[in-house]
mmCIF file of C-alpha atoms in Angstrom:
data_model
loop_
_atom_site.group_PDB
_atom_site.id
_atom_site.type_symbol
_atom_site.label_atom_id
_atom_site.label_comp_id
_atom_site.label_asym_id
_atom_site.label_seq_id
_atom_site.Cartn_x
_atom_site.Cartn_y
_atom_site.Cartn_z
ATOM 1 C CA SER A 69 9.786 -19.152 -8.986
ATOM 2 C CA ASP A 70 6.538 -18.442 -7.590
ATOM 3 C CA TYR A 71 7.021 -15.685 -5.632
ATOM 4 C CA GLU A 72 7.609 -13.682 -9.170
ATOM 5 C CA GLN A 73 3.941 -12.531 -9.332
ATOM 6 C CA PHE A 74 4.755 -10.077 -5.999
ATOM 7 C CA ASP A 75 5.705 -6.570 -6.857
ATOM 8 C CA GLU A 76 7.906 -6.737 -4.304
ATOM 9 C CA VAL A 77 9.038 -8.614 -1.156
ATOM 10 C CA ILE A 78 9.731 -7.038 2.020
ATOM 11 C CA GLN A 79 10.740 -9.910 4.109
ATOM 12 C CA VAL A 80 10.981 -13.747 3.863
ATOM 13 C CA THR A 81 10.446 -15.964 6.358
ATOM 14 C CA THR A 82 10.443 -20.124 6.742
ATOM 15 C CA ASN A 83 7.267 -21.478 7.757
ATOM 16 C CA ASN A 84 7.900 -25.811 8.129
ATOM 17 C CA ASN A 85 10.827 -25.261 5.587
ATOM 18 C CA LEU A 86 8.761 -23.436 3.120
ATOM 19 C CA LEU A 87 9.706 -20.016 2.051
ATOM 20 C CA VAL A 88 6.731 -17.320 2.544
ATOM 21 C CA PRO A 89 7.011 -13.989 1.344
ATOM 22 C CA ASN A 90 5.634 -10.858 3.426
ATOM 23 C CA CYS A 91 4.417 -9.099 0.392
ATOM 24 C CA LEU A 92 3.551 -5.070 -0.236
ATOM 25 C CA LEU A 93 0.060 -5.332 -1.142
ATOM 26 C CA ARG A 94 -1.228 -1.682 -3.042
ATOM 27 C CA GLY A 95 -4.394 -1.079 -3.489
ATOM 28 C CA TYR A 96 -4.933 1.454 -6.623
ATOM 29 C CA ILE A 97 -7.842 4.021 -7.156
ATOM 30 C CA ALA A 98 -7.702 4.394 -11.267
ATOM 31 C CA MET A 99 -10.595 6.823 -11.887
ATOM 32 C CA LEU A 100 -12.647 8.741 -9.590
ATOM 33 C CA ALA A 101 -14.828 11.555 -10.857
ATOM 34 C CA VAL A 102 -17.737 13.686 -9.437
ATOM 35 C CA ASP A 103 -19.928 15.759 -11.669
ATOM 36 C CA HIS A 104 -19.226 19.478 -11.314
ATOM 37 C CA ARG A 105 -23.148 20.130 -10.071
ATOM 38 C CA CYS A 106 -22.737 17.494 -7.235
ATOM 39 C CA ARG A 107 -19.183 18.295 -5.846
ATOM 40 C CA LYS A 108 -19.289 20.010 -2.334
ATOM 41 C CA LEU A 109 -21.785 17.748 -1.319
ATOM 42 C CA GLY A 110 -19.510 14.860 0.073
ATOM 43 C CA ILE A 111 -20.117 12.749 -2.937
ATOM 44 C CA GLY A 112 -15.747 12.294 -3.394
ATOM 45 C CA THR A 113 -15.280 11.482 0.583
ATOM 46 C CA LYS A 114 -17.706 9.118 0.611
ATOM 47 C CA LEU A 115 -16.348 7.656 -2.488
ATOM 48 C CA VAL A 116 -12.924 7.381 -2.026
ATOM 49 C CA THR A 117 -13.379 6.465 2.179
ATOM 50 C CA LEU A 118 -15.329 3.594 0.637
ATOM 51 C CA SER A 119 -12.509 2.261 -1.447
ATOM 52 C CA ILE A 120 -10.161 2.622 1.344
ATOM 53 C CA ASP A 121 -12.549 0.602 3.766
ATOM 54 C CA SER A 122 -12.768 -2.016 0.449
ATOM 55 C CA LEU A 123 -9.056 -2.324 0.356
ATOM 56 C CA ARG A 124 -8.487 -2.344 4.073
ATOM 57 C CA LYS A 125 -10.780 -5.400 3.875
ATOM 58 C CA GLU A 126 -8.737 -7.105 1.407
ATOM 59 C CA LYS A 127 -5.507 -6.589 3.740
ATOM 60 C CA ALA A 128 -4.266 -4.156 1.304
ATOM 61 C CA ASN A 129 -0.989 -2.087 2.945
ATOM 62 C CA GLU A 130 -1.532 1.263 1.064
ATOM 63 C CA VAL A 131 -3.797 2.832 -1.409
ATOM 64 C CA VAL A 132 -2.043 4.556 -4.398
ATOM 65 C CA LEU A 133 -3.625 7.157 -7.086
ATOM 66 C CA GLU A 134 -2.822 10.013 -9.341
ATOM 67 C CA THR A 135 -4.381 13.455 -10.012
ATOM 68 C CA GLU A 136 -3.426 16.095 -12.195
ATOM 69 C CA VAL A 137 -1.160 18.829 -10.435
ATOM 70 C CA THR A 138 -3.838 21.303 -11.520
ATOM 71 C CA ASN A 139 -6.633 19.451 -9.971
ATOM 72 C CA HIS A 140 -6.450 21.379 -6.592
ATOM 73 C CA GLY A 141 -9.870 20.362 -5.562
ATOM 74 C CA ALA A 142 -8.837 16.897 -5.473
ATOM 75 C CA ILE A 143 -5.426 17.063 -3.998
ATOM 76 C CA ALA A 144 -7.127 18.875 -1.647
ATOM 77 C CA LEU A 145 -9.604 16.087 -0.555
ATOM 78 C CA TYR A 146 -7.200 13.258 -0.978
ATOM 79 C CA GLN A 147 -4.861 15.152 1.831
ATOM 80 C CA ARG A 148 -7.631 15.720 4.149
ATOM 81 C CA LEU A 149 -8.321 12.352 4.115
ATOM 82 C CA GLY A 150 -4.619 11.100 4.708
ATOM 83 C CA PHE A 151 -3.167 11.142 1.567
ATOM 84 C CA ILE A 152 0.799 12.208 1.073
ATOM 85 C CA LYS A 153 1.987 13.284 -1.968
ATOM 86 C CA GLU A 154 5.158 10.680 -3.183
ATOM 87 C CA LYS A 155 6.185 12.103 -6.289
ATOM 88 C CA ARG A 156 5.588 14.204 -9.457
ATOM 89 C CA LEU A 157 5.077 12.723 -12.395
ATOM 90 C CA HIS A 158 6.477 14.761 -15.526
ATOM 91 C CA ARG A 159 3.943 14.566 -18.688
ATOM 92 C CA TYR A 160 1.825 11.706 -17.083
ATOM 93 C CA TYR A 161 -1.155 12.153 -19.114
ATOM 94 C CA LEU A 162 -1.905 12.417 -22.942
ATOM 95 C CA ASN A 163 -2.312 15.877 -22.657
ATOM 96 C CA GLY A 164 1.004 16.309 -21.405
ATOM 97 C CA VAL A 165 -0.245 17.489 -18.000
ATOM 98 C CA ASP A 166 2.345 16.715 -14.730
ATOM 99 C CA ALA A 167 0.373 14.274 -12.353
ATOM 100 C CA PHE A 168 0.992 13.772 -8.721
ATOM 101 C CA ARG A 169 0.894 10.312 -6.953
ATOM 102 C CA LEU A 170 -0.345 10.229 -3.925
ATOM 103 C CA LYS A 171 -0.064 7.457 -1.509
ATOM 104 C CA PHE A 172 -2.157 6.371 1.608
ATOM 105 C CA ARG A 173 -0.653 4.232 4.286
ATOM 106 C CA LEU A 174 -2.995 1.656 5.919
ATOM 107 C CA PRO A 175 -1.692 0.496 9.323
ATOM 108 C CA ARG A 176 -1.684 -3.280 10.145
ATOM 109 C CA LEU A 177 -5.168 -3.866 12.148
ATOM 110 C CA GLU A 178 -5.600 -6.969 14.324
ATOM 111 C CA SER A 179 -8.589 -9.295 13.284
ATOM 112 C CA SER A 180 -10.640 -8.068 16.070
ATOM 113 C CA GLN A 181 -10.633 -4.264 14.614
ATOM 114 C CA ILE A 182 -11.436 -5.358 11.011
ATOM 115 C CA VAL A 183 -15.250 -4.776 10.718
ATOM 116 C CA THR A 184 -16.614 -6.840 7.838
#
């Protein structure tokens, strides 16, 4: 079916006898790094905030990322921005270190609230 491309269908409604999926749109931050000499200057916060804003404009429902459980600075940054720990992923990285998957839920905004 044409709807197999969606990761998850939350609700299906009809519109003029056509099935219309209401799907979850997930944004993903694959990698984010700030040189250790430039940390504590707000660069990481700005990069994550810009990523969230960009994904919000694309109508994502949530933003997901992973970080090493030992990366306390990154975890603190993400939690300050509103990310929550979703789960621990055992031996996630090639070096055998566990990761936390963190999630940031994006509330649905009315079209008048979206800044382009």
